[in-house]
Amino acid sequence: MAIMEIHNLSKRFGGLAAVNDVSFEVKEGEILSVIGPNGAGKSTLFKLISSFLPASAGKVLFQGEDITSQKPHIVARKGVVRTFQETTIFREMTVTDNVVVAHHLHSHTSLLGFFFGTRTARQDEKEFRERAGDILDFLGLGAVKNEVAKNLPHGHLRALGVAMGMAANPKILLLDEPFAGMNAQETDEALGMVRGIRERGVTVLLVEHDMSAVMKISDRIVVLNFGKMIAEGDPEAIRSNEDVIEAYLGREDEEIGI
């Protein structure tokens, strides 16, 4: 069953078609990866799906509802959540406080209520801290929950961004290059983390350059090139697809997982 449907989605910047008539489904409970060479339109596609960019044409359906023209925070409240990047992490705050702040998307009280410390605000704060602890333990960050974020190593910073995304209670989590810049051990830990997120009932859609990781983690893969979708299928089908091999010509076979 599809939790999300992308129908003829396009985004043009002047004469450039960054995303060009792309259509595919995301099945509930799967890990779907979007791959492609640099400039293929992957990041633009993510921004369209999460409503951070308006589409030039086409639509995005989430659980049957058209979310294409809705505000990003409304889309996030419905359950379509992008992970926080390192640039949006509050680096002077503790790991726990970062995740507590991310919970405020689902707060039952207003910002004014938190300022004056109303009963509802105090109840929310208690609940958020309990949930933050649960998420951090689940993602392997329990041991550093009181550490200031700026002191974390790269792999833990990435995991913190995912923890902040999980705080928004997603139904589908969009991971933007979750394995970028990681060494082999960090990548293995991150792969386990992504599988664990799926086991919690969250559908995962990710953009990634690490083809070895993509081939290990994905149920299905969508391939973009120059804004158009050129292939879709399971890792084995993508590995042997001539159009995909052609798009990646000039790179070492090991780099693209073939």
Short mmCIF file of C-alpha atoms in Angstrom, two decimals:
data_model
loop_
_atom_site.label_atom_id
_atom_site.label_comp_id
_atom_site.label_asym_id
_atom_site.label_seq_id
_atom_site.Cartn_x
_atom_site.Cartn_y
_atom_site.Cartn_z
CA MET A 1 0.00 0.00 0.00
CA ALA A 2 1.35 3.43 -0.98
CA ILE A 3 1.73 5.99 1.81
CA MET A 4 2.90 8.62 -0.69
CA GLU A 5 2.35 9.16 -4.42
CA ILE A 6 4.42 11.49 -6.59
CA HIS A 7 2.53 12.44 -9.76
CA ASN A 8 4.30 14.17 -12.69
CA LEU A 9 6.25 16.41 -10.33
CA SER A 10 8.30 19.19 -11.94
CA LYS A 11 10.30 22.18 -10.78
CA ARG A 12 11.73 24.78 -13.13
CA PHE A 13 14.14 27.59 -12.33
CA GLY A 14 13.86 29.83 -15.37
CA GLY A 15 14.76 27.61 -18.32
CA LEU A 16 16.26 24.87 -16.16
CA ALA A 17 14.11 21.85 -15.28
CA ALA A 18 15.66 20.70 -11.98
CA VAL A 19 12.92 18.06 -11.60
CA ASN A 20 11.15 17.00 -14.78
CA ASP A 21 7.86 15.03 -14.75
CA VAL A 22 8.84 12.58 -12.00
CA SER A 23 6.31 9.95 -10.82
CA PHE A 24 6.68 7.12 -8.31
CA GLU A 25 5.09 5.66 -5.17
CA VAL A 26 6.48 5.19 -1.67
CA LYS A 27 5.10 2.04 -0.06
CA GLU A 28 4.21 2.07 3.61
CA GLY A 29 6.97 0.55 5.76
CA GLU A 30 9.69 0.48 3.10
CA ILE A 31 13.10 2.09 2.77
CA LEU A 32 13.20 3.85 -0.61
CA SER A 33 16.39 5.54 -1.80
CA VAL A 34 16.69 8.29 -4.41
CA ILE A 35 20.06 8.30 -6.15
CA GLY A 36 21.70 10.01 -9.12
CA PRO A 37 24.82 11.91 -10.16
CA ASN A 38 25.51 15.39 -8.80
CA GLY A 39 22.95 17.84 -10.17
CA ALA A 40 20.40 15.11 -10.90
CA GLY A 41 17.66 16.91 -8.92
CA LYS A 42 17.61 14.76 -5.78
CA SER A 43 17.71 17.58 -3.21
CA THR A 44 15.17 19.63 -5.17
CA LEU A 45 12.85 16.61 -5.23
CA PHE A 46 13.13 16.32 -1.43
CA LYS A 47 12.29 20.00 -1.01
CA LEU A 48 9.23 19.59 -3.24
CA ILE A 49 8.01 16.54 -1.32
CA SER A 50 8.35 18.33 2.03
CA SER A 51 6.83 21.58 0.63
CA PHE A 52 9.99 23.64 1.15
CA LEU A 53 9.73 24.52 -2.54
CA PRO A 54 6.54 25.09 -4.58
CA ALA A 55 6.10 22.73 -7.53
CA SER A 56 5.95 24.09 -11.08
CA ALA A 57 3.68 21.18 -12.04
CA GLY A 58 2.42 17.88 -10.67
CA LYS A 59 1.42 16.93 -7.14
CA VAL A 60 2.37 15.02 -4.01
CA LEU A 61 -0.26 12.87 -2.29
CA PHE A 62 0.28 11.75 1.30
CA GLN A 63 -2.17 9.12 2.54
CA GLY A 64 -4.41 10.15 -0.34
CA GLU A 65 -4.36 13.89 0.47
CA ASP A 66 -2.84 16.47 -1.85
CA ILE A 67 -0.13 18.22 0.21
CA THR A 68 1.59 19.97 -2.70
CA SER A 69 0.49 23.52 -1.86
CA GLN A 70 0.50 23.24 1.93
CA LYS A 71 2.98 25.00 4.24
CA PRO A 72 6.05 22.99 5.36
CA HIS A 73 5.04 23.04 9.04
CA ILE A 74 1.56 21.77 8.17
CA VAL A 75 3.05 18.97 6.08
CA ALA A 76 5.38 18.09 8.97
CA ARG A 77 2.44 17.99 11.41
CA LYS A 78 0.71 15.52 9.11
CA GLY A 79 3.77 13.23 9.37
CA VAL A 80 6.10 14.10 6.46
CA VAL A 81 9.30 15.12 8.24
CA ARG A 82 12.78 16.01 6.96
CA THR A 83 15.73 15.37 9.25
CA PHE A 84 17.61 18.33 10.67
CA GLN A 85 20.97 19.08 9.08
CA GLU A 86 24.06 19.96 11.12
CA THR A 87 23.53 23.63 10.23
CA THR A 88 20.09 23.61 11.93
CA ILE A 89 21.23 21.92 15.15
CA PHE A 90 21.51 24.21 18.19
CA ARG A 91 25.20 23.65 18.77
CA GLU A 92 25.40 25.49 22.12
CA MET A 93 22.58 23.40 23.62
CA THR A 94 22.78 19.89 25.04
CA VAL A 95 21.79 16.86 22.98
CA THR A 96 18.64 16.39 25.07
CA ASP A 97 17.62 20.04 24.81
CA ASN A 98 17.94 19.89 21.02
CA VAL A 99 15.47 17.00 20.88
CA VAL A 100 13.12 18.69 23.37
CA VAL A 101 13.03 21.81 21.18
CA ALA A 102 12.21 19.65 18.14
CA HIS A 103 9.18 18.24 20.02
CA HIS A 104 7.54 21.66 20.13
CA LEU A 105 6.03 21.04 16.69
CA HIS A 106 3.45 18.93 18.54
CA SER A 107 3.11 21.13 21.60
CA HIS A 108 -0.32 21.57 23.19
CA THR A 109 0.44 25.07 24.37
CA SER A 110 1.63 28.34 22.84
CA LEU A 111 5.06 29.93 22.99
CA LEU A 112 3.57 32.41 25.48
CA GLY A 113 2.45 29.48 27.61
CA PHE A 114 6.01 28.15 27.76
CA PHE A 115 7.29 31.61 28.62
CA PHE A 116 4.94 31.90 31.60
CA GLY A 117 5.29 28.24 32.59
CA THR A 118 1.60 27.30 32.50
CA ARG A 119 0.49 23.89 33.75
CA THR A 120 0.02 22.62 30.19
CA ALA A 121 3.47 23.90 29.27
CA ARG A 122 5.05 22.12 32.25
CA GLN A 123 3.21 18.92 31.35
CA ASP A 124 4.41 19.17 27.75
CA GLU A 125 8.00 19.81 28.88
CA LYS A 126 7.95 16.71 31.13
CA GLU A 127 6.52 14.55 28.33
CA PHE A 128 9.01 15.93 25.79
CA ARG A 129 11.98 15.16 28.04
CA GLU A 130 10.77 11.61 28.59
CA ARG A 131 10.28 11.07 24.86
CA ALA A 132 13.65 12.69 24.10
CA GLY A 133 15.35 10.22 26.41
CA ASP A 134 13.59 7.31 24.72
CA ILE A 135 14.58 8.50 21.23
CA LEU A 136 18.19 9.14 22.23
CA ASP A 137 18.52 5.70 23.83
CA PHE A 138 17.01 4.08 20.75
CA LEU A 139 19.45 5.89 18.43
CA GLY A 140 22.46 5.05 20.61
CA LEU A 141 22.92 8.59 21.93
CA GLY A 142 21.90 7.97 25.54
CA ALA A 143 25.49 8.16 26.75
CA VAL A 144 25.94 11.68 25.33
CA LYS A 145 22.49 13.10 26.14
CA ASN A 146 23.96 15.77 28.45
CA GLU A 147 26.82 16.68 26.09
CA VAL A 148 26.79 20.06 24.34
CA ALA A 149 26.05 19.41 20.67
CA LYS A 150 29.12 21.24 19.33
CA ASN A 151 31.35 18.68 21.09
CA LEU A 152 29.88 15.68 19.28
CA PRO A 153 31.78 13.75 16.60
CA HIS A 154 30.40 13.79 13.05
CA GLY A 155 28.49 10.50 13.28
CA HIS A 156 26.73 11.55 16.49
CA LEU A 157 25.82 14.93 15.02
CA ARG A 158 24.14 13.16 12.12
CA ALA A 159 22.30 10.89 14.54
CA LEU A 160 21.19 13.93 16.55
CA GLY A 161 19.64 15.41 13.39
CA VAL A 162 17.71 12.16 12.94
CA ALA A 163 16.66 12.21 16.62
CA MET A 164 15.26 15.71 16.15
CA GLY A 165 13.33 14.48 13.12
CA MET A 166 11.95 11.53 15.10
CA ALA A 167 10.77 13.98 17.78
CA ALA A 168 8.23 15.30 15.27
CA ASN A 169 6.53 11.87 15.30
CA PRO A 170 6.93 11.18 11.57
CA LYS A 171 4.98 8.70 9.49
CA ILE A 172 7.51 9.10 6.69
CA LEU A 173 11.03 10.37 7.46
CA LEU A 174 13.10 12.04 4.73
CA LEU A 175 16.82 11.48 5.27
CA ASP A 176 19.12 13.75 3.26
CA GLU A 177 22.50 11.99 2.81
CA PRO A 178 22.51 10.32 6.25
CA PHE A 179 25.83 8.54 5.57
CA ALA A 180 27.78 11.50 4.13
CA GLY A 181 31.28 11.94 5.54
CA MET A 182 31.14 8.82 7.70
CA ASN A 183 33.84 6.21 8.10
CA ALA A 184 33.02 2.50 7.70
CA GLN A 185 32.14 1.97 11.37
CA GLU A 186 29.93 5.06 11.53
CA THR A 187 28.17 3.98 8.33
CA ASP A 188 27.43 0.52 9.73
CA GLU A 189 25.99 2.12 12.88
CA ALA A 190 23.90 4.50 10.78
CA LEU A 191 22.59 1.61 8.66
CA GLY A 192 21.43 -0.11 11.85
CA MET A 193 19.80 3.13 12.98
CA VAL A 194 17.83 3.48 9.72
CA ARG A 195 16.67 -0.13 9.90
CA GLY A 196 15.59 0.49 13.50
CA ILE A 197 13.54 3.53 12.44
CA ARG A 198 11.68 1.36 9.93
CA GLU A 199 11.09 -1.28 12.63
CA ARG A 200 9.39 1.45 14.67
CA GLY A 201 6.79 1.73 11.92
CA VAL A 202 8.25 4.77 10.13
CA THR A 203 8.57 4.71 6.34
CA VAL A 204 11.98 5.97 5.19
CA LEU A 205 12.77 7.97 2.04
CA LEU A 206 16.42 8.89 1.63
CA VAL A 207 18.77 10.67 -0.75
CA GLU A 208 22.29 9.31 -0.66
CA HIS A 209 25.60 9.26 -2.58
CA ASP A 210 27.10 6.25 -0.78
CA MET A 211 26.07 3.53 -3.23
CA SER A 212 27.41 0.70 -1.09
CA ALA A 213 25.15 1.82 1.78
CA VAL A 214 22.20 2.34 -0.59
CA MET A 215 22.49 -1.20 -1.96
CA LYS A 216 22.58 -2.64 1.56
CA ILE A 217 19.70 -0.64 3.05
CA SER A 218 17.14 -0.13 0.28
CA ASP A 219 14.02 -2.10 -0.51
CA ARG A 220 13.66 -0.09 -3.72
CA ILE A 221 15.68 2.59 -5.49
CA VAL A 222 14.62 5.49 -7.73
CA VAL A 223 17.32 6.90 -10.05
CA LEU A 224 17.32 10.48 -11.33
CA ASN A 225 19.48 11.96 -14.04
CA PHE A 226 19.21 15.57 -15.27
CA GLY A 227 15.92 15.91 -13.37
CA LYS A 228 14.21 12.90 -14.96
CA MET A 229 13.57 9.49 -13.46
CA ILE A 230 15.50 6.93 -15.51
CA ALA A 231 15.01 3.77 -13.43
CA GLU A 232 13.10 2.30 -10.50
CA GLY A 233 13.42 -1.12 -8.88
CA ASP A 234 15.09 -3.24 -6.23
CA PRO A 235 18.87 -3.02 -5.73
CA GLU A 236 19.60 -6.00 -7.99
CA ALA A 237 17.57 -4.53 -10.85
CA ILE A 238 19.21 -1.11 -10.47
CA ARG A 239 22.70 -2.63 -10.30
CA SER A 240 22.22 -4.22 -13.74
CA ASN A 241 20.23 -1.41 -15.41
CA GLU A 242 22.02 -0.12 -18.52
CA ASP A 243 20.59 3.40 -18.19
CA VAL A 244 21.91 3.64 -14.62
CA ILE A 245 25.34 2.37 -15.66
CA GLU A 246 25.38 4.92 -18.50
CA ALA A 247 24.43 7.77 -16.12
CA TYR A 248 27.33 6.89 -13.86
CA LEU A 249 29.93 6.42 -16.63
CA GLY A 250 33.29 7.82 -15.64
CA ARG A 251 33.06 6.58 -12.06
CA GLU A 252 34.66 3.49 -10.64
CA ASP A 253 32.37 0.45 -10.55
CA GLU A 254 32.95 0.07 -6.82
CA GLU A 255 31.67 3.59 -6.22
CA ILE A 256 28.26 2.87 -7.74
CA GLY A 257 27.91 -0.58 -6.23
CA ILE A 258 28.10 -2.51 -9.54
#
